[in-house]
Amino acid sequence: MNNSKDPSDLRKVLLESPDQFKVGFDLAKNIKIDGEFDKIMISGMGGSALPGNLLRIYLQDLHRQKKSKPTAIFQNRFYSLPHESYDKCLNIISSFSGTTEEAISSFKEALENKLPCIGISSGGDIEKMCHENNIPHVKLPVPYPNFQPRTATGYFFASILQILINQNLAPDVTEEILNMSGKLKQELPNIESAGKELAKKIVGKTPVIYASAKYKGVAMVWKIKFNEHSKTPAFWNFFPELNHNEMIGYTNPQSKFFILMLRDPQDNPKNLNRFEATSGLLRDKGIDVQIIDFQGDDVFYKIFHSLILGDFSAYYLALEYGQDPTPVDMVEQLKSILAEMK
């Protein structure tokens, strides 16, 4: 069902997103590198980096369940590598386009210092540099024209997880994840409907997304989807930290806000009290608040059920505003300006 406001059919991309996990696992099934590692560094920006935030949440919970030592996941969102990249670290260079200048710069530094690397991209300079330097490369698909990095999360998440499994840095949970991605696909009609209704409530207001410290990465991704799909400002923070500073700002709000609180029913009871108490205080200030509970018992399912809801909420908000939800014109404009400045 193509919408005239959605010429690239982002809705179809969102409906197919649960299928990305199997593809991602398959793409990386033979990717392995020699060496002993106790951590990974993911160098990437924007939609090519955010899967690392989600993978960290998932793996920390997984290792807690297995009572095993977790693999440290570091992220680099800059032009040079941090010091963690240099000692028993597997460096993953992540750029969907393969042309992200920050990732390329970090890759060059890794190559100059002969650091263990694996590249992930759909092509571009990253793929070329991998082939020229005999570096393993995961080539991501571009299923549709104008396909955006922020909608490739499943490809990235599964590919990086498969690499960790291959390196014995994570247990093999591929079947569990594929089963849960199938359940997500069955729930898509309900999630889309909920997202559509949520978008109607947010129109004309600035969305602010709050979660617990554990799921702060999920709140950040919701924020990104409102920015890129809906072309509107959005912000995020997490409990309990926000109660010690940001909350005070609503004493004298300068805009109309809509607070979305992503709540895990299995959270620390003291933190759950903060959701209730804070929502009451904000409503007393005339701020709209909606608490949205994570669904399911498994952390993977909680993360991606919530993110699909965020995707559809931001998608339908874009349509409410008459915005094409796919392109990111300001990003392309900035790239052109920066290219002229070299």
JSON list of C-alpha atoms in Angstrom, two decimals, residues 40-188:
[
{"chain": "A", "resi": 40, "resn": "ILE", "atom": "CA", "xyz": [35.11, -5.23, 20.32]},
{"chain": "A", "resi": 41, "resn": "MET", "atom": "CA", "xyz": [35.10, -1.65, 19.08]},
{"chain": "A", "resi": 42, "resn": "ILE", "atom": "CA", "xyz": [32.37, -0.62, 16.65]},
{"chain": "A", "resi": 43, "resn": "SER", "atom": "CA", "xyz": [33.41, 2.44, 14.68]},
{"chain": "A", "resi": 44, "resn": "GLY", "atom": "CA", "xyz": [30.47, 4.01, 12.89]},
{"chain": "A", "resi": 45, "resn": "MET", "atom": "CA", "xyz": [27.99, 6.86, 12.82]},
{"chain": "A", "resi": 46, "resn": "GLY", "atom": "CA", "xyz": [24.23, 7.30, 12.86]},
{"chain": "A", "resi": 47, "resn": "GLY", "atom": "CA", "xyz": [22.21, 4.30, 11.73]},
{"chain": "A", "resi": 48, "resn": "SER", "atom": "CA", "xyz": [25.40, 2.29, 11.24]},
{"chain": "A", "resi": 49, "resn": "ALA", "atom": "CA", "xyz": [26.31, 2.74, 14.92]},
{"chain": "A", "resi": 50, "resn": "LEU", "atom": "CA", "xyz": [23.05, 2.40, 16.81]},
{"chain": "A", "resi": 51, "resn": "PRO", "atom": "CA", "xyz": [22.89, -1.43, 16.50]},
{"chain": "A", "resi": 52, "resn": "GLY", "atom": "CA", "xyz": [25.93, -1.49, 18.79]},
{"chain": "A", "resi": 53, "resn": "ASN", "atom": "CA", "xyz": [23.94, 0.21, 21.54]},
{"chain": "A", "resi": 54, "resn": "LEU", "atom": "CA", "xyz": [21.23, -2.43, 21.22]},
{"chain": "A", "resi": 55, "resn": "LEU", "atom": "CA", "xyz": [23.67, -5.32, 21.05]},
{"chain": "A", "resi": 56, "resn": "ARG", "atom": "CA", "xyz": [25.26, -4.17, 24.29]},
{"chain": "A", "resi": 57, "resn": "ILE", "atom": "CA", "xyz": [21.87, -4.30, 26.07]},
{"chain": "A", "resi": 58, "resn": "TYR", "atom": "CA", "xyz": [21.15, -7.75, 24.71]},
{"chain": "A", "resi": 59, "resn": "LEU", "atom": "CA", "xyz": [24.55, -9.28, 25.43]},
{"chain": "A", "resi": 60, "resn": "GLN", "atom": "CA", "xyz": [24.77, -7.92, 28.95]},
{"chain": "A", "resi": 61, "resn": "ASP", "atom": "CA", "xyz": [21.47, -9.58, 29.76]},
{"chain": "A", "resi": 62, "resn": "LEU", "atom": "CA", "xyz": [22.45, -12.78, 27.93]},
{"chain": "A", "resi": 63, "resn": "HIS", "atom": "CA", "xyz": [25.71, -13.14, 29.82]},
{"chain": "A", "resi": 64, "resn": "ARG", "atom": "CA", "xyz": [23.90, -12.45, 33.08]},
{"chain": "A", "resi": 65, "resn": "GLN", "atom": "CA", "xyz": [21.56, -15.33, 32.31]},
{"chain": "A", "resi": 66, "resn": "LYS", "atom": "CA", "xyz": [24.45, -17.63, 31.34]},
{"chain": "A", "resi": 67, "resn": "LYS", "atom": "CA", "xyz": [26.53, -16.41, 34.31]},
{"chain": "A", "resi": 68, "resn": "SER", "atom": "CA", "xyz": [29.45, -15.88, 31.96]},
{"chain": "A", "resi": 69, "resn": "LYS", "atom": "CA", "xyz": [31.90, -13.04, 31.53]},
{"chain": "A", "resi": 70, "resn": "PRO", "atom": "CA", "xyz": [30.39, -10.47, 29.13]},
{"chain": "A", "resi": 71, "resn": "THR", "atom": "CA", "xyz": [32.22, -9.31, 26.07]},
{"chain": "A", "resi": 72, "resn": "ALA", "atom": "CA", "xyz": [32.88, -5.59, 26.36]},
{"chain": "A", "resi": 73, "resn": "ILE", "atom": "CA", "xyz": [31.39, -3.57, 23.51]},
{"chain": "A", "resi": 74, "resn": "PHE", "atom": "CA", "xyz": [32.85, -0.14, 22.92]},
{"chain": "A", "resi": 75, "resn": "GLN", "atom": "CA", "xyz": [31.69, 2.38, 20.35]},
{"chain": "A", "resi": 76, "resn": "ASN", "atom": "CA", "xyz": [33.63, 4.99, 18.44]},
{"chain": "A", "resi": 77, "resn": "ARG", "atom": "CA", "xyz": [31.76, 7.87, 16.86]},
{"chain": "A", "resi": 78, "resn": "PHE", "atom": "CA", "xyz": [34.73, 9.97, 15.82]},
{"chain": "A", "resi": 79, "resn": "TYR", "atom": "CA", "xyz": [37.55, 10.29, 13.28]},
{"chain": "A", "resi": 80, "resn": "SER", "atom": "CA", "xyz": [40.17, 8.48, 15.38]},
{"chain": "A", "resi": 81, "resn": "LEU", "atom": "CA", "xyz": [40.26, 5.35, 17.50]},
{"chain": "A", "resi": 82, "resn": "PRO", "atom": "CA", "xyz": [40.10, 5.44, 21.30]},
{"chain": "A", "resi": 83, "resn": "HIS", "atom": "CA", "xyz": [42.75, 3.63, 23.32]},
{"chain": "A", "resi": 84, "resn": "GLU", "atom": "CA", "xyz": [40.51, 0.57, 23.90]},
{"chain": "A", "resi": 85, "resn": "SER", "atom": "CA", "xyz": [40.94, -0.32, 20.21]},
{"chain": "A", "resi": 86, "resn": "TYR", "atom": "CA", "xyz": [44.59, -1.26, 20.72]},
{"chain": "A", "resi": 87, "resn": "ASP", "atom": "CA", "xyz": [44.63, -4.16, 23.20]},
{"chain": "A", "resi": 88, "resn": "LYS", "atom": "CA", "xyz": [42.96, -7.53, 22.50]},
{"chain": "A", "resi": 89, "resn": "CYS", "atom": "CA", "xyz": [40.25, -5.68, 20.62]},
{"chain": "A", "resi": 90, "resn": "LEU", "atom": "CA", "xyz": [38.44, -6.71, 17.46]},
{"chain": "A", "resi": 91, "resn": "ASN", "atom": "CA", "xyz": [37.71, -3.53, 15.51]},
{"chain": "A", "resi": 92, "resn": "ILE", "atom": "CA", "xyz": [34.49, -3.55, 13.49]},
{"chain": "A", "resi": 93, "resn": "ILE", "atom": "CA", "xyz": [34.26, -0.75, 10.93]},
{"chain": "A", "resi": 94, "resn": "SER", "atom": "CA", "xyz": [30.57, -0.14, 10.32]},
{"chain": "A", "resi": 95, "resn": "SER", "atom": "CA", "xyz": [29.20, 2.09, 7.55]},
{"chain": "A", "resi": 96, "resn": "PHE", "atom": "CA", "xyz": [26.12, 1.17, 5.56]},
{"chain": "A", "resi": 97, "resn": "SER", "atom": "CA", "xyz": [27.10, 3.37, 2.63]},
{"chain": "A", "resi": 98, "resn": "GLY", "atom": "CA", "xyz": [30.78, 2.56, 3.00]},
{"chain": "A", "resi": 99, "resn": "THR", "atom": "CA", "xyz": [31.57, 6.25, 2.51]},
{"chain": "A", "resi": 100, "resn": "THR", "atom": "CA", "xyz": [31.19, 7.66, 6.04]},
{"chain": "A", "resi": 101, "resn": "GLU", "atom": "CA", "xyz": [34.25, 9.86, 6.53]},
{"chain": "A", "resi": 102, "resn": "GLU", "atom": "CA", "xyz": [34.58, 9.27, 10.28]},
{"chain": "A", "resi": 103, "resn": "ALA", "atom": "CA", "xyz": [34.52, 5.48, 9.84]},
{"chain": "A", "resi": 104, "resn": "ILE", "atom": "CA", "xyz": [36.98, 5.65, 6.94]},
{"chain": "A", "resi": 105, "resn": "SER", "atom": "CA", "xyz": [39.37, 7.77, 9.01]},
{"chain": "A", "resi": 106, "resn": "SER", "atom": "CA", "xyz": [39.22, 5.30, 11.91]},
{"chain": "A", "resi": 107, "resn": "PHE", "atom": "CA", "xyz": [39.72, 2.40, 9.49]},
{"chain": "A", "resi": 108, "resn": "LYS", "atom": "CA", "xyz": [42.85, 4.03, 8.11]},
{"chain": "A", "resi": 109, "resn": "GLU", "atom": "CA", "xyz": [44.24, 4.37, 11.62]},
{"chain": "A", "resi": 110, "resn": "ALA", "atom": "CA", "xyz": [43.49, 0.71, 12.33]},
{"chain": "A", "resi": 111, "resn": "LEU", "atom": "CA", "xyz": [45.25, -0.35, 9.14]},
{"chain": "A", "resi": 112, "resn": "GLU", "atom": "CA", "xyz": [48.29, 1.83, 9.86]},
{"chain": "A", "resi": 113, "resn": "ASN", "atom": "CA", "xyz": [48.63, 0.19, 13.27]},
{"chain": "A", "resi": 114, "resn": "LYS", "atom": "CA", "xyz": [47.88, -3.33, 11.97]},
{"chain": "A", "resi": 115, "resn": "LEU", "atom": "CA", "xyz": [44.90, -3.73, 14.29]},
{"chain": "A", "resi": 116, "resn": "PRO", "atom": "CA", "xyz": [42.54, -6.71, 13.78]},
{"chain": "A", "resi": 117, "resn": "CYS", "atom": "CA", "xyz": [39.56, -5.49, 11.74]},
{"chain": "A", "resi": 118, "resn": "ILE", "atom": "CA", "xyz": [36.36, -6.56, 10.04]},
{"chain": "A", "resi": 119, "resn": "GLY", "atom": "CA", "xyz": [34.42, -4.25, 7.74]},
{"chain": "A", "resi": 120, "resn": "ILE", "atom": "CA", "xyz": [30.64, -4.05, 7.35]},
{"chain": "A", "resi": 121, "resn": "SER", "atom": "CA", "xyz": [29.09, -2.03, 4.52]},
{"chain": "A", "resi": 122, "resn": "SER", "atom": "CA", "xyz": [26.94, -2.25, 1.41]},
{"chain": "A", "resi": 123, "resn": "GLY", "atom": "CA", "xyz": [29.95, -1.25, -0.68]},
{"chain": "A", "resi": 124, "resn": "GLY", "atom": "CA", "xyz": [31.85, 2.01, -1.00]},
{"chain": "A", "resi": 125, "resn": "ASP", "atom": "CA", "xyz": [35.34, 2.79, 0.26]},
{"chain": "A", "resi": 126, "resn": "ILE", "atom": "CA", "xyz": [35.01, 0.43, 3.22]},
{"chain": "A", "resi": 127, "resn": "GLU", "atom": "CA", "xyz": [34.52, -2.57, 0.95]},
{"chain": "A", "resi": 128, "resn": "LYS", "atom": "CA", "xyz": [37.36, -1.43, -1.32]},
{"chain": "A", "resi": 129, "resn": "MET", "atom": "CA", "xyz": [39.74, -0.93, 1.62]},
{"chain": "A", "resi": 130, "resn": "CYS", "atom": "CA", "xyz": [38.86, -4.38, 2.97]},
{"chain": "A", "resi": 131, "resn": "HIS", "atom": "CA", "xyz": [39.62, -6.07, -0.35]},
{"chain": "A", "resi": 132, "resn": "GLU", "atom": "CA", "xyz": [42.86, -4.15, -0.82]},
{"chain": "A", "resi": 133, "resn": "ASN", "atom": "CA", "xyz": [44.11, -5.07, 2.65]},
{"chain": "A", "resi": 134, "resn": "ASN", "atom": "CA", "xyz": [42.80, -8.64, 2.88]},
{"chain": "A", "resi": 135, "resn": "ILE", "atom": "CA", "xyz": [40.33, -7.69, 5.63]},
{"chain": "A", "resi": 136, "resn": "PRO", "atom": "CA", "xyz": [37.12, -9.74, 6.05]},
{"chain": "A", "resi": 137, "resn": "HIS", "atom": "CA", "xyz": [34.08, -7.85, 4.82]},
{"chain": "A", "resi": 138, "resn": "VAL", "atom": "CA", "xyz": [30.33, -8.31, 5.38]},
{"chain": "A", "resi": 139, "resn": "LYS", "atom": "CA", "xyz": [28.50, -6.94, 2.35]},
{"chain": "A", "resi": 140, "resn": "LEU", "atom": "CA", "xyz": [25.05, -5.72, 3.34]},
{"chain": "A", "resi": 141, "resn": "PRO", "atom": "CA", "xyz": [22.17, -5.72, 0.86]},
{"chain": "A", "resi": 142, "resn": "VAL", "atom": "CA", "xyz": [20.45, -2.61, -0.47]},
{"chain": "A", "resi": 143, "resn": "PRO", "atom": "CA", "xyz": [16.97, -4.08, -0.96]},
{"chain": "A", "resi": 144, "resn": "TYR", "atom": "CA", "xyz": [15.35, -0.89, -2.29]},
{"chain": "A", "resi": 145, "resn": "PRO", "atom": "CA", "xyz": [16.38, 2.44, -3.80]},
{"chain": "A", "resi": 146, "resn": "ASN", "atom": "CA", "xyz": [16.79, 5.13, -1.12]},
{"chain": "A", "resi": 147, "resn": "PHE", "atom": "CA", "xyz": [17.16, 2.45, 1.58]},
{"chain": "A", "resi": 148, "resn": "GLN", "atom": "CA", "xyz": [18.46, 4.22, 4.68]},
{"chain": "A", "resi": 149, "resn": "PRO", "atom": "CA", "xyz": [21.05, 3.04, 7.26]},
{"chain": "A", "resi": 150, "resn": "ARG", "atom": "CA", "xyz": [18.61, 3.58, 10.13]},
{"chain": "A", "resi": 151, "resn": "THR", "atom": "CA", "xyz": [16.35, 0.89, 8.64]},
{"chain": "A", "resi": 152, "resn": "ALA", "atom": "CA", "xyz": [19.17, -1.68, 8.39]},
{"chain": "A", "resi": 153, "resn": "THR", "atom": "CA", "xyz": [19.38, -2.36, 12.14]},
{"chain": "A", "resi": 154, "resn": "GLY", "atom": "CA", "xyz": [18.52, -6.06, 11.85]},
{"chain": "A", "resi": 155, "resn": "TYR", "atom": "CA", "xyz": [21.24, -6.63, 9.26]},
{"chain": "A", "resi": 156, "resn": "PHE", "atom": "CA", "xyz": [23.87, -4.95, 11.42]},
{"chain": "A", "resi": 157, "resn": "PHE", "atom": "CA", "xyz": [22.71, -6.48, 14.73]},
{"chain": "A", "resi": 158, "resn": "ALA", "atom": "CA", "xyz": [22.66, -10.06, 13.42]},
{"chain": "A", "resi": 159, "resn": "SER", "atom": "CA", "xyz": [25.89, -9.74, 11.43]},
{"chain": "A", "resi": 160, "resn": "ILE", "atom": "CA", "xyz": [27.87, -8.40, 14.38]},
{"chain": "A", "resi": 161, "resn": "LEU", "atom": "CA", "xyz": [26.34, -10.97, 16.72]},
{"chain": "A", "resi": 162, "resn": "GLN", "atom": "CA", "xyz": [27.23, -13.77, 14.26]},
{"chain": "A", "resi": 163, "resn": "ILE", "atom": "CA", "xyz": [30.83, -12.49, 14.20]},
{"chain": "A", "resi": 164, "resn": "LEU", "atom": "CA", "xyz": [30.92, -12.62, 18.00]},
{"chain": "A", "resi": 165, "resn": "ILE", "atom": "CA", "xyz": [29.54, -16.16, 17.93]},
{"chain": "A", "resi": 166, "resn": "ASN", "atom": "CA", "xyz": [32.19, -17.16, 15.38]},
{"chain": "A", "resi": 167, "resn": "GLN", "atom": "CA", "xyz": [34.89, -15.71, 17.63]},
{"chain": "A", "resi": 168, "resn": "ASN", "atom": "CA", "xyz": [33.52, -17.54, 20.69]},
{"chain": "A", "resi": 169, "resn": "LEU", "atom": "CA", "xyz": [32.70, -14.18, 22.27]},
{"chain": "A", "resi": 170, "resn": "ALA", "atom": "CA", "xyz": [28.98, -14.95, 22.54]},
{"chain": "A", "resi": 171, "resn": "PRO", "atom": "CA", "xyz": [26.86, -18.11, 22.77]},
{"chain": "A", "resi": 172, "resn": "ASP", "atom": "CA", "xyz": [25.03, -19.27, 19.66]},
{"chain": "A", "resi": 173, "resn": "VAL", "atom": "CA", "xyz": [21.53, -17.84, 20.06]},
{"chain": "A", "resi": 174, "resn": "THR", "atom": "CA", "xyz": [20.64, -17.63, 16.37]},
{"chain": "A", "resi": 175, "resn": "GLU", "atom": "CA", "xyz": [17.69, -20.00, 16.58]},
{"chain": "A", "resi": 176, "resn": "GLU", "atom": "CA", "xyz": [16.23, -18.18, 19.58]},
{"chain": "A", "resi": 177, "resn": "ILE", "atom": "CA", "xyz": [16.45, -14.86, 17.80]},
{"chain": "A", "resi": 178, "resn": "LEU", "atom": "CA", "xyz": [14.95, -16.21, 14.58]},
{"chain": "A", "resi": 179, "resn": "ASN", "atom": "CA", "xyz": [12.03, -17.63, 16.55]},
{"chain": "A", "resi": 180, "resn": "MET", "atom": "CA", "xyz": [11.43, -14.29, 18.24]},
{"chain": "A", "resi": 181, "resn": "SER", "atom": "CA", "xyz": [11.76, -12.35, 14.99]},
{"chain": "A", "resi": 182, "resn": "GLY", "atom": "CA", "xyz": [9.00, -14.60, 13.63]},
{"chain": "A", "resi": 183, "resn": "LYS", "atom": "CA", "xyz": [6.81, -13.64, 16.59]},
{"chain": "A", "resi": 184, "resn": "LEU", "atom": "CA", "xyz": [7.55, -9.98, 15.92]},
{"chain": "A", "resi": 185, "resn": "LYS", "atom": "CA", "xyz": [6.38, -10.40, 12.34]},
{"chain": "A", "resi": 186, "resn": "GLN", "atom": "CA", "xyz": [3.08, -11.86, 13.54]},
{"chain": "A", "resi": 187, "resn": "GLU", "atom": "CA", "xyz": [2.57, -8.83, 15.79]},
{"chain": "A", "resi": 188, "resn": "LEU", "atom": "CA", "xyz": [3.23, -6.24, 13.09]}
]
